[in-house]
mmCIF file of C-alpha atoms and ligand atoms in Angstrom:
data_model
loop_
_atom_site.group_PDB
_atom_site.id
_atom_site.type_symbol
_atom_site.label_atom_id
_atom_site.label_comp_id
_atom_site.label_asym_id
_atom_site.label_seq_id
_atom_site.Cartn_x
_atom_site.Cartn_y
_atom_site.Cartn_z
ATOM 1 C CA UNK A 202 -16.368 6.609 61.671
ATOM 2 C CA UNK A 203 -16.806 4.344 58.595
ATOM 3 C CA UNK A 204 -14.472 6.210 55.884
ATOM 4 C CA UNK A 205 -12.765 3.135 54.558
ATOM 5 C CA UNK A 206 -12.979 3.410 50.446
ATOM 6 C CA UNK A 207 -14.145 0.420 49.018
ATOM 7 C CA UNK A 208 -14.113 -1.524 45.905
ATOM 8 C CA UNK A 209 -17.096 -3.480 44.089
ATOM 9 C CA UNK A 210 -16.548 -6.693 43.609
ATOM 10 C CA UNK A 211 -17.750 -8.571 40.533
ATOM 11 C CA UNK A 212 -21.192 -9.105 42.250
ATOM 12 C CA UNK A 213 -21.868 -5.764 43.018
ATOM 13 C CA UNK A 214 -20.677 -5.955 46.419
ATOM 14 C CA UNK A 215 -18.911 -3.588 48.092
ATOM 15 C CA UNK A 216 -15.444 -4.151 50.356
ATOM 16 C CA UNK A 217 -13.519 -2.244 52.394
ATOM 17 C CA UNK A 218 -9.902 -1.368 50.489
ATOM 18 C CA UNK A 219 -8.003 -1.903 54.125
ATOM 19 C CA UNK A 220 -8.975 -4.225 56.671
ATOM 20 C CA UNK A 221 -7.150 -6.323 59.504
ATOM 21 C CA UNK A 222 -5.652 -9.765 58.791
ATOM 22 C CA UNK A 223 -5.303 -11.707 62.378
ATOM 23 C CA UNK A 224 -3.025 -14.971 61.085
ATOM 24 C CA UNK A 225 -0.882 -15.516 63.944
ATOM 25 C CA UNK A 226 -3.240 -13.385 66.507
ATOM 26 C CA UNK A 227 -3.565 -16.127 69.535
ATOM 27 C CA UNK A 228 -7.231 -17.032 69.962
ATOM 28 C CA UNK A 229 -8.500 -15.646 73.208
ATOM 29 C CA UNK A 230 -7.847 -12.288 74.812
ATOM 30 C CA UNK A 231 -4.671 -11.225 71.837
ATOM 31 C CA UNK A 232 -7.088 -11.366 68.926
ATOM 32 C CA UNK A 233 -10.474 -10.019 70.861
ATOM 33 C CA UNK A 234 -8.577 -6.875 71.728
ATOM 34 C CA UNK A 235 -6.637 -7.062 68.445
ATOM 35 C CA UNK A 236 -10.461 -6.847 66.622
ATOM 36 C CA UNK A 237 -11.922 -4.190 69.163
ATOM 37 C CA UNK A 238 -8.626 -2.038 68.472
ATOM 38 C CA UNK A 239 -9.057 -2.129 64.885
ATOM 39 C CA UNK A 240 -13.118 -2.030 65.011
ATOM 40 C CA UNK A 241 -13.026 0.679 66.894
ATOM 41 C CA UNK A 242 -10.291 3.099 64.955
ATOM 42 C CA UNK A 243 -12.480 2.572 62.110
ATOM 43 C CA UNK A 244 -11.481 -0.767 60.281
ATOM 44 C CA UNK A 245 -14.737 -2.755 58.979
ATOM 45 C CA UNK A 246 -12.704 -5.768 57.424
ATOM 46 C CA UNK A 247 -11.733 -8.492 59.642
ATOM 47 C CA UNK A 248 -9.296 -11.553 57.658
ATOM 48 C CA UNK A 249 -9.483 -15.072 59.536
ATOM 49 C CA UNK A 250 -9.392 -18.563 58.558
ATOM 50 C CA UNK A 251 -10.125 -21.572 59.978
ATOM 51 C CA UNK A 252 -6.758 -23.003 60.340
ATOM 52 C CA UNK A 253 -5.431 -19.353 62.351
ATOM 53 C CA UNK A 254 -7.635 -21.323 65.135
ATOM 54 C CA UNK A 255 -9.005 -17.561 66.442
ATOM 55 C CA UNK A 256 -12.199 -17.494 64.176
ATOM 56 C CA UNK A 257 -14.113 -18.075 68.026
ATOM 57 C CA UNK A 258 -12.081 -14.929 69.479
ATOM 58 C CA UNK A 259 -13.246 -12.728 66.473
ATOM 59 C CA UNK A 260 -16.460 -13.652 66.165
ATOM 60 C CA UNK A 261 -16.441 -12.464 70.282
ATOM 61 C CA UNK A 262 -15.059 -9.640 69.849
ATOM 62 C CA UNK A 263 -17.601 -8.736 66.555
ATOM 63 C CA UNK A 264 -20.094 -9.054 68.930
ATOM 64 C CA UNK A 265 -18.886 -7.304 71.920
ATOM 65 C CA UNK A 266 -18.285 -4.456 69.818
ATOM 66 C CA UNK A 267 -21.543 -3.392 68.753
ATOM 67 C CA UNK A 268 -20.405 -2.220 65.156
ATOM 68 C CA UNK A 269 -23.797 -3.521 63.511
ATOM 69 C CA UNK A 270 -23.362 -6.016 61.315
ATOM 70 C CA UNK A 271 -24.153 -4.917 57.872
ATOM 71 C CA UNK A 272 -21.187 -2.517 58.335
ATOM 72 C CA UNK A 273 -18.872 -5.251 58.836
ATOM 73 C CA UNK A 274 -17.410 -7.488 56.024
ATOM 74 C CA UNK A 275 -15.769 -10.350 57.615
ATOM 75 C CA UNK A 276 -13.251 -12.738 55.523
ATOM 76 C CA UNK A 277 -12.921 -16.420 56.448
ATOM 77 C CA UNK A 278 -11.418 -19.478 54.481
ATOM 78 C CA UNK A 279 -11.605 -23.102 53.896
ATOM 79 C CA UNK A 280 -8.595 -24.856 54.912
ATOM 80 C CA UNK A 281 -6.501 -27.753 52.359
ATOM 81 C CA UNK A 282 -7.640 -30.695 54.075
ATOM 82 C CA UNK A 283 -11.539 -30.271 54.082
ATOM 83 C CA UNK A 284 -11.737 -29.496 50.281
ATOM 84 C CA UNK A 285 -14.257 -31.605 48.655
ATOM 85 C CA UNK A 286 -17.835 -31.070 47.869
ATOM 86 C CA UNK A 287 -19.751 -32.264 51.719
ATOM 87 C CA UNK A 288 -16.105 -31.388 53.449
ATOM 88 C CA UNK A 289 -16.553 -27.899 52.430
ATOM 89 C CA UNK A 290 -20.006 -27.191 53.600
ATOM 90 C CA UNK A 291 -19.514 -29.243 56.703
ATOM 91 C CA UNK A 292 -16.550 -26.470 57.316
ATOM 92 C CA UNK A 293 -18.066 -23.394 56.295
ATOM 93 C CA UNK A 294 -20.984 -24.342 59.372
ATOM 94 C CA UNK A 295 -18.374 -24.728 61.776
ATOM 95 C CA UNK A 296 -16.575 -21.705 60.428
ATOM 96 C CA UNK A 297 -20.054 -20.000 60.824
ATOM 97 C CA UNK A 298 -20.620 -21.537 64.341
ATOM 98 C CA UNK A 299 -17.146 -20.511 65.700
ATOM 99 C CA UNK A 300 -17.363 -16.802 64.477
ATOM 100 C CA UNK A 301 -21.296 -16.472 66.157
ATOM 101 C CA UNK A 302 -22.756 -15.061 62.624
ATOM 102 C CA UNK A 303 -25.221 -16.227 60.507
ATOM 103 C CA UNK A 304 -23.680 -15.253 56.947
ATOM 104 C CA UNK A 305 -20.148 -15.128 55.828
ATOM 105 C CA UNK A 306 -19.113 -11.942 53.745
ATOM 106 C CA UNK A 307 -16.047 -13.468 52.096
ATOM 107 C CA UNK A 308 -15.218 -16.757 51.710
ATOM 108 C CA UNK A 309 -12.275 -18.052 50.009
ATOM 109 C CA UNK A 310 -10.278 -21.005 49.168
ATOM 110 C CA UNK A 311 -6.836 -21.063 50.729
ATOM 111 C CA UNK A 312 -4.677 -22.526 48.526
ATOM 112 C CA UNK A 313 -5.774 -24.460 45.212
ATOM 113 C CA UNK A 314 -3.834 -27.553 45.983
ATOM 114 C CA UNK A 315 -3.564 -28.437 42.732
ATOM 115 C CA UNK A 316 -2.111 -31.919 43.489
ATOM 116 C CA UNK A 317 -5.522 -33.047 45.546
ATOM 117 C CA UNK A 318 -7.796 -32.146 42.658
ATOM 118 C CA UNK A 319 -10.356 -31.387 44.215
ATOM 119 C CA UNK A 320 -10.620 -27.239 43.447
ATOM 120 C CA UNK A 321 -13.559 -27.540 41.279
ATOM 121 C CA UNK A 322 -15.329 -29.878 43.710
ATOM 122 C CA UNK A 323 -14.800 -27.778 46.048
ATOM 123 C CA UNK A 324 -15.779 -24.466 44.082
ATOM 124 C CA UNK A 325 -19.288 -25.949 43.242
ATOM 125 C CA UNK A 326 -20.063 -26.146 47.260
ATOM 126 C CA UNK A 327 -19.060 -22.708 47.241
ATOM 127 C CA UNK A 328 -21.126 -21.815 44.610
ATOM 128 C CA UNK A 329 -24.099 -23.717 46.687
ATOM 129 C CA UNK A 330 -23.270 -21.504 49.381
ATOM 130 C CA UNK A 331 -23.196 -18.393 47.432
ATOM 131 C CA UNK A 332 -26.531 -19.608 45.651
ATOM 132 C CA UNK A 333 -28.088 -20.211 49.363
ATOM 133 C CA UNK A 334 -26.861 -16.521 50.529
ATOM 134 C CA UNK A 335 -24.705 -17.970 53.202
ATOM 135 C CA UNK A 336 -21.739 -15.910 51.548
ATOM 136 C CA UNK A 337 -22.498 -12.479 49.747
ATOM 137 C CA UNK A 338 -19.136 -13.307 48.084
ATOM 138 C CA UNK A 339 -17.167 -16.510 47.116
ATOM 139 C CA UNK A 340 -13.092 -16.185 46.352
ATOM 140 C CA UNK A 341 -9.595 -18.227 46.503
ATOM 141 C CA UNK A 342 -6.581 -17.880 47.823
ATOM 142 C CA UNK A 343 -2.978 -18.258 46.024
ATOM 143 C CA UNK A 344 -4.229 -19.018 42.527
ATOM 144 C CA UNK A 345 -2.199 -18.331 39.595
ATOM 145 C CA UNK A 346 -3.200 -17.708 36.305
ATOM 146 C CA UNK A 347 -3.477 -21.237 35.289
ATOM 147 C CA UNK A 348 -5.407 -22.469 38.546
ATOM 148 C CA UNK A 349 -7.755 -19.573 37.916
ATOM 149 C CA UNK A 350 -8.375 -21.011 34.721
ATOM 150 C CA UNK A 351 -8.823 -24.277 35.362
ATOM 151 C CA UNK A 352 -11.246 -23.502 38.129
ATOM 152 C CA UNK A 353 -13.110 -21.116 35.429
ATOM 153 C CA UNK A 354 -13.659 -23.598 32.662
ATOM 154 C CA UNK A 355 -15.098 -26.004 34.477
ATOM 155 C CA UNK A 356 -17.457 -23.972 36.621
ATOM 156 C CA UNK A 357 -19.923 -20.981 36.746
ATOM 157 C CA UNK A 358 -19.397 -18.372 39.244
ATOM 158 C CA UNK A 359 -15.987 -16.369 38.529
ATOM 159 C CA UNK A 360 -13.933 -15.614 41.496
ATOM 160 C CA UNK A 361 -14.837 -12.267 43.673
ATOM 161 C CA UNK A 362 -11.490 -11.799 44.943
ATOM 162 C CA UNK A 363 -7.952 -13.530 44.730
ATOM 163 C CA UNK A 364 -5.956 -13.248 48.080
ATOM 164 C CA UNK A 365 -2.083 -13.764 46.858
ATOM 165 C CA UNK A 366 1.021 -12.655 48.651
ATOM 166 C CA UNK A 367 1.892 -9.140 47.163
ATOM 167 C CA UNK A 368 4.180 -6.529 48.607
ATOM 168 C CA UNK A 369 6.931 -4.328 46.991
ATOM 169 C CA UNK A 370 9.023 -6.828 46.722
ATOM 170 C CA UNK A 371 6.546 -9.489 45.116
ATOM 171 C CA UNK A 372 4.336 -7.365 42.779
ATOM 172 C CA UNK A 373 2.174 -10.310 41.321
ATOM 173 C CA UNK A 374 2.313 -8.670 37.990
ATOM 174 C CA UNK A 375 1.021 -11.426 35.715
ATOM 175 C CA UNK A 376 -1.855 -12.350 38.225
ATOM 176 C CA UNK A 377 -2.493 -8.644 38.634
ATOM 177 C CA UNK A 378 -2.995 -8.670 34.590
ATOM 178 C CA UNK A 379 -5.004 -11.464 34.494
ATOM 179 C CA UNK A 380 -7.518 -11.141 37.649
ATOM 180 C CA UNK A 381 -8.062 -7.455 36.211
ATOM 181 C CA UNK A 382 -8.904 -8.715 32.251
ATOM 182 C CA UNK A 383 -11.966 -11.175 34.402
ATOM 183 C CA UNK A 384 -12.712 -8.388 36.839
ATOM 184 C CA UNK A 385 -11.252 -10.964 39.986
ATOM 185 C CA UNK A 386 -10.216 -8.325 42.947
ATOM 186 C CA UNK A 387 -6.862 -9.307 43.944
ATOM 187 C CA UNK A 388 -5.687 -8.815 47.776
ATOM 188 C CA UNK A 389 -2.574 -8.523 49.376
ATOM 189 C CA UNK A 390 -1.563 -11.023 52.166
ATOM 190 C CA UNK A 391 1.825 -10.126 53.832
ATOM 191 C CA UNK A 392 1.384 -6.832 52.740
ATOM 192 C CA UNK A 393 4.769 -4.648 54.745
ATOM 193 C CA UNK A 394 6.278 -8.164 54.233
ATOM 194 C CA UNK A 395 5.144 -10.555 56.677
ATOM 195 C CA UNK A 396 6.239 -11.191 60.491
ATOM 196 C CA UNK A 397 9.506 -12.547 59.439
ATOM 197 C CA UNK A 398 10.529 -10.525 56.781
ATOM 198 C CA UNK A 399 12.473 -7.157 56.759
ATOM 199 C CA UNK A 400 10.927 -5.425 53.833
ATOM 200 C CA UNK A 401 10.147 -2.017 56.628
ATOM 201 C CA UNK A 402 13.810 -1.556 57.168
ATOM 202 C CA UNK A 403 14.580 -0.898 53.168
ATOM 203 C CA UNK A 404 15.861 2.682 53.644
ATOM 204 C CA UNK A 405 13.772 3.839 49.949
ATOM 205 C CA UNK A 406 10.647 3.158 52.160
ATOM 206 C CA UNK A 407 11.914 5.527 55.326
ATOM 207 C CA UNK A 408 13.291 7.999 52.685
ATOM 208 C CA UNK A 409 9.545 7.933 50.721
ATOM 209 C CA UNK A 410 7.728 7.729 53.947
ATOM 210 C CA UNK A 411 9.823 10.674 55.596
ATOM 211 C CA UNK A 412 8.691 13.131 53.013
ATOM 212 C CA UNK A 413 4.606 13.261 53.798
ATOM 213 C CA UNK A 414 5.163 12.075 57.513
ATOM 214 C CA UNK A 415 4.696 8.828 57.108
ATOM 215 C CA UNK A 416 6.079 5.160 58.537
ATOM 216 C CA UNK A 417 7.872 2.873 55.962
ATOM 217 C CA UNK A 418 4.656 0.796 57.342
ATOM 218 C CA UNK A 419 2.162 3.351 56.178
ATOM 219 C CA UNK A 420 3.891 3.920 52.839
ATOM 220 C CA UNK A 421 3.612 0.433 51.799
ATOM 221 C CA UNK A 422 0.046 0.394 52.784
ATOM 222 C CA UNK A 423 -0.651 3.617 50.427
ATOM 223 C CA UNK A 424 1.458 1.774 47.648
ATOM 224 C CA UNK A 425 -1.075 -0.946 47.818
ATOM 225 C CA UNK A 426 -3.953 1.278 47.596
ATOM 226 C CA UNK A 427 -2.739 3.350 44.747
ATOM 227 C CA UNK A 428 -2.818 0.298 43.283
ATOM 228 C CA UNK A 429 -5.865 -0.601 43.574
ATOM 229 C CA UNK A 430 -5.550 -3.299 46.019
ATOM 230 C CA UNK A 431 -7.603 -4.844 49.316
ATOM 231 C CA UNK A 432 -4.843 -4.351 51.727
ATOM 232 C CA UNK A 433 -5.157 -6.318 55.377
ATOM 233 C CA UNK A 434 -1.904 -5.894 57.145
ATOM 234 C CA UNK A 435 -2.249 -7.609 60.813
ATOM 235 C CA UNK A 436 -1.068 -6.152 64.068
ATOM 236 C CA UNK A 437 -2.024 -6.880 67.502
ATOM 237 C CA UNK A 438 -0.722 -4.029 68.961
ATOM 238 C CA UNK A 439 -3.524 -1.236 69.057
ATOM 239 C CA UNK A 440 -0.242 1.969 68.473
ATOM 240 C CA UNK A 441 -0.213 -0.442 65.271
ATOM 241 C CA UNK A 442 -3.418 -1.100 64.210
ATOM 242 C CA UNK A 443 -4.112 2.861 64.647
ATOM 243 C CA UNK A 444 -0.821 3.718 62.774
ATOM 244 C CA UNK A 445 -1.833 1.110 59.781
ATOM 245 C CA UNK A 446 -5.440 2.450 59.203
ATOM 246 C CA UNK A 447 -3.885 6.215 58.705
ATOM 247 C CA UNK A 448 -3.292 6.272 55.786
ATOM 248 C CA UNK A 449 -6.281 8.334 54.087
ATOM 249 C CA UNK A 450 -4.722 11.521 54.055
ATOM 250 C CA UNK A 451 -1.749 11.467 51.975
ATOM 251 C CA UNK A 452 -1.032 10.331 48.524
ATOM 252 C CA UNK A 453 2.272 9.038 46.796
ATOM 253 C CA UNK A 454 3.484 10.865 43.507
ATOM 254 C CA UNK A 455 3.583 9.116 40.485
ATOM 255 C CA UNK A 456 7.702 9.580 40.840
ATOM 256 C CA UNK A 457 7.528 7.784 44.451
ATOM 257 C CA UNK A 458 5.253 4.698 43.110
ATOM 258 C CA UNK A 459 7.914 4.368 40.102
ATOM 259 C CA UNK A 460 10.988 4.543 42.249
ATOM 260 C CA UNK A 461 9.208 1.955 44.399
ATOM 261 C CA UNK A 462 9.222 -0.539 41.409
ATOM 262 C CA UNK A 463 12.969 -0.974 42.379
ATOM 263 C CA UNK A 464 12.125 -3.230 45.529
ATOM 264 C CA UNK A 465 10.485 -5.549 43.393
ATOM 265 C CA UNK A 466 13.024 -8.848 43.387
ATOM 266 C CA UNK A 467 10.664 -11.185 42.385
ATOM 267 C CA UNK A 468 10.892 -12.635 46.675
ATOM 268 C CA UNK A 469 8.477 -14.367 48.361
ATOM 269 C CA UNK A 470 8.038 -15.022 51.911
ATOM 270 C CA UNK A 471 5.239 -17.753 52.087
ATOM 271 C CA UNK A 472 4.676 -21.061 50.224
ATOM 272 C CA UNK A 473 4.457 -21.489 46.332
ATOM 273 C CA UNK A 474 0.734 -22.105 45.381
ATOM 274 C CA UNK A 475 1.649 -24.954 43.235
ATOM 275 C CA UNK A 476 3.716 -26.820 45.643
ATOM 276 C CA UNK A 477 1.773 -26.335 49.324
ATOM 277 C CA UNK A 478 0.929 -29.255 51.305
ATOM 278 C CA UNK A 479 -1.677 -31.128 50.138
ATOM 279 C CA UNK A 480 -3.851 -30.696 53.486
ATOM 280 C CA UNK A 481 -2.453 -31.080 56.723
ATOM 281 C CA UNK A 482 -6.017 -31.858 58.800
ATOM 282 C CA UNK A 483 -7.144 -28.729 59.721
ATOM 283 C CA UNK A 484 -6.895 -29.732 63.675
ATOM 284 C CA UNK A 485 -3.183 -30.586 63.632
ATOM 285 C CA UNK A 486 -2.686 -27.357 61.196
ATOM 286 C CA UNK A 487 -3.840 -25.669 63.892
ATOM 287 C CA UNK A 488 -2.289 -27.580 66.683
ATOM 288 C CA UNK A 489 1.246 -26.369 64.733
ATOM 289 C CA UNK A 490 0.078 -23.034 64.713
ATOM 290 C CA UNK A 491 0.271 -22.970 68.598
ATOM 291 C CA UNK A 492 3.513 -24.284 69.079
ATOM 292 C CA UNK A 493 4.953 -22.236 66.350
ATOM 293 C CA UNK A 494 5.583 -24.871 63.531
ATOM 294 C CA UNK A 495 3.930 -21.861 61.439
ATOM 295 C CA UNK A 496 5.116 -22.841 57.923
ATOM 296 C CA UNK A 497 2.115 -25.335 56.655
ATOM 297 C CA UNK A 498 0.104 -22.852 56.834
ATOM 298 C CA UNK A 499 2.277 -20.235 54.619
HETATM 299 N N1 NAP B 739 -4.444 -16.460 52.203
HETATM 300 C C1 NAP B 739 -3.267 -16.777 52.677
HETATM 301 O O1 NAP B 739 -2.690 -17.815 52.330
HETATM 302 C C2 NAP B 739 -2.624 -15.879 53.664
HETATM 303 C C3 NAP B 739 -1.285 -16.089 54.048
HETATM 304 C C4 NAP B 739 -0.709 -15.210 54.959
HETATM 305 C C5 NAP B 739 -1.458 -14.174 55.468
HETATM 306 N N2 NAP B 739 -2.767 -13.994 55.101
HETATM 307 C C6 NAP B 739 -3.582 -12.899 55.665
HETATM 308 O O2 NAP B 739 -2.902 -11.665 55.443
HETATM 309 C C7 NAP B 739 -2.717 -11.009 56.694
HETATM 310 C C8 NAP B 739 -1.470 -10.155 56.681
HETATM 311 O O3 NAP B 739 -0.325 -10.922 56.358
HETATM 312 P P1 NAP B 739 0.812 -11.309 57.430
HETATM 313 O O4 NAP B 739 0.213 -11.374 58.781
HETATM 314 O O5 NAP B 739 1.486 -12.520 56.900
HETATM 315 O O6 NAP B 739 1.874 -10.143 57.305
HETATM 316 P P2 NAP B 739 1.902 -8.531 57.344
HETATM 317 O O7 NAP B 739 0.581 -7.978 57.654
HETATM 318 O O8 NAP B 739 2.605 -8.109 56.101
HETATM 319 O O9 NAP B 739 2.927 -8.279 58.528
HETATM 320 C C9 NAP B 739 2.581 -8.548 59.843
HETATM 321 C C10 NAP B 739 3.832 -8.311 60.700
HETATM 322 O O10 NAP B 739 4.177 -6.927 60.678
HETATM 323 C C11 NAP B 739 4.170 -6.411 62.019
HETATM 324 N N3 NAP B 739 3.602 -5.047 61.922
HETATM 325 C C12 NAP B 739 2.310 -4.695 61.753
HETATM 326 N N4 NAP B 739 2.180 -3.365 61.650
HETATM 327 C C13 NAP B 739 3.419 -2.842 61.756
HETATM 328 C C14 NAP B 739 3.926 -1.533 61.746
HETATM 329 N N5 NAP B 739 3.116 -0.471 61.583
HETATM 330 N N6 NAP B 739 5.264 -1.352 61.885
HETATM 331 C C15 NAP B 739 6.091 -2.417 62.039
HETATM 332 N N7 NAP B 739 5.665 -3.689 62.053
HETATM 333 C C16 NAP B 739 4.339 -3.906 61.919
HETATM 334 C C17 NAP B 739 3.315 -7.358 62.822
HETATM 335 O O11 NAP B 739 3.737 -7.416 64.152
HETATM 336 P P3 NAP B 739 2.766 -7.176 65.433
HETATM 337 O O12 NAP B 739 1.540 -8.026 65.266
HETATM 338 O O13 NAP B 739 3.651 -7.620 66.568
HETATM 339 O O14 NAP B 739 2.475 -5.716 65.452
HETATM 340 C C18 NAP B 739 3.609 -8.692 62.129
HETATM 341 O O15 NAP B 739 4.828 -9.242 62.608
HETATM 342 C C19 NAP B 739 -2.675 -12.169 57.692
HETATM 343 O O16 NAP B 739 -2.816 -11.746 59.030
HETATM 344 C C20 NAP B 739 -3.793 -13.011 57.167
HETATM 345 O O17 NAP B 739 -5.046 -12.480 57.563
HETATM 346 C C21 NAP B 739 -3.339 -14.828 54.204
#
């Protein structure tokens, strides 16, 4: 069932290329089945975070499902407010609590928050996690070049993975360049464009798609594995979730990644790394998340 390729990360350790991302998945019943669909089609990466409030629903449905666990690779992340040496471990064992596991696979900073200045702090718990094999991986989320290298000069473990917003239309080139030259794994969040944006309906992508069989959907997800991406598009609908994880058995010409380049407009639909909120508590983050006030945690 398990034919996801994966990459190795900087530590050796291997990730699925395509996984599930749940933001926005309602704790409860939506995300449980959401997981189970996707577990049992084949996916083996689940993406959560503490502030998506659903980390308890996944961590159900992980174990309902009976996929053992050293075939899953599970993704959480630390949210803005509880950055900070003792914050962040404090977090990660609720984080670890709420999902039912004993280790974390992934886990990653969510955005740098450059004006708290507390990413290094913050990096050395993770690094004491890491050290303690709590995490078989530590990453961030949303750093830039120059956030990457602050984080880098001042401590020792370099970055497994860097989860930005990429899609067609926002390529990430120059943190592409730079997370390849210090072997940091970069994955796509929003990867067909996010829930409010219309990137699918760009007729290139139906015209591309059309010629192997494929949904604009599908095409974008084989863009971002051609590229040597982590790709976790999120669905809760299982026609969805089924349709997004077949994808293994075509492959774009050079001529239809190239003509793809044209979609890039330099557009984002989430929040600039250097500008995000400086940590809404993680509580009321989530408390916005359920009545819809969605953009803190873009
Ligand atoms: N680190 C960060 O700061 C950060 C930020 C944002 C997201 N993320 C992660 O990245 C994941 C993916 O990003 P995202 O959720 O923002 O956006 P996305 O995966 O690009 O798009 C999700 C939207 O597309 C719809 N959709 C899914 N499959 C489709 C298909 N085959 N055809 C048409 N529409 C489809 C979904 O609707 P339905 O659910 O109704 O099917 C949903 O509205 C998140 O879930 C989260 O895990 C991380």
């Amino acid at each position: 069932m398990n034919d996801v390729p994966t990459v190795t990360l900087n530590n050796g350790v291997q990730m699925p290329q395509l996984g599930l991302g749940v933001w926005q998945a309602k704790d409860g019943e939506e995300v449980e089945s959401a997981v189970l669909a996707a577990l049992e089609v084949g996916y083996r990466l689940i993406d959560t975070a503490a502030v998506y409030g659903n980390e308890t629903g996944v961590g159900r449905a992980i174990a309902k499902s009976g996929v053992p666990r050293d075939e899953l690779f599970v993704t959480t992340k630390l949210w803005n407010s509880d950055q900070g040496y003792d914050k962040t471990l404090d977090a990660f064992d609720k984080s670890l609590t709420r999902l039912g596991l004993d280790y974390i696979d992934l886990y990653l900073i969510h955005w740098p928050v450059p004006a708290a200045g507390k990413m290094v702090e913050t990096w050395r718990a993770f690094e004491q996690l890491y050290s303690d094999k709590k995490v078989r991986a530590i990453g961030v989320c949303n750093f830039t070049p120059q956030h990457l290298e602050l984080l880098m000069h001042d401590t020792a473990v370099v970055p497994a993975v860097n989860q930005v917003e990429l899609h067609p239309r926002f390529t990430q080139q120059e943190t592409r360049d730079f997370c390849k030259a210090h072997g940091i794994q970069v994955e796509s969040w929003s990867p067909i464009g996010g829930g409010g944006g219309d990137l699918l309906s760009e007729p290139l992508l139906k015209e591309i798609g059309d010629k192997y069989g494929k949904s604009p959907a599908q095409t974008v997800i084989r863009w971002h594995l051609q590229n040597e991406l982590v790709v976790i598009p999120k669905s809760t609908h299982s026609a969805r979730i089924a349709e997004n994880f077949d994808v293994f058995d075509f492959e774009l010409s050079d001529d239809d990644m190239s003509a793809m380049r044209s979609l890039d407009t330099k557009s984002r639909v989430g929040a600039d790394p250097d500008t995000m909120n400086a940590g809404v508590p993680l509580g009321l983050a989530q408390f916005a998340h359920k009545l819809g006030l969605v953009k803190w945690r873009k």
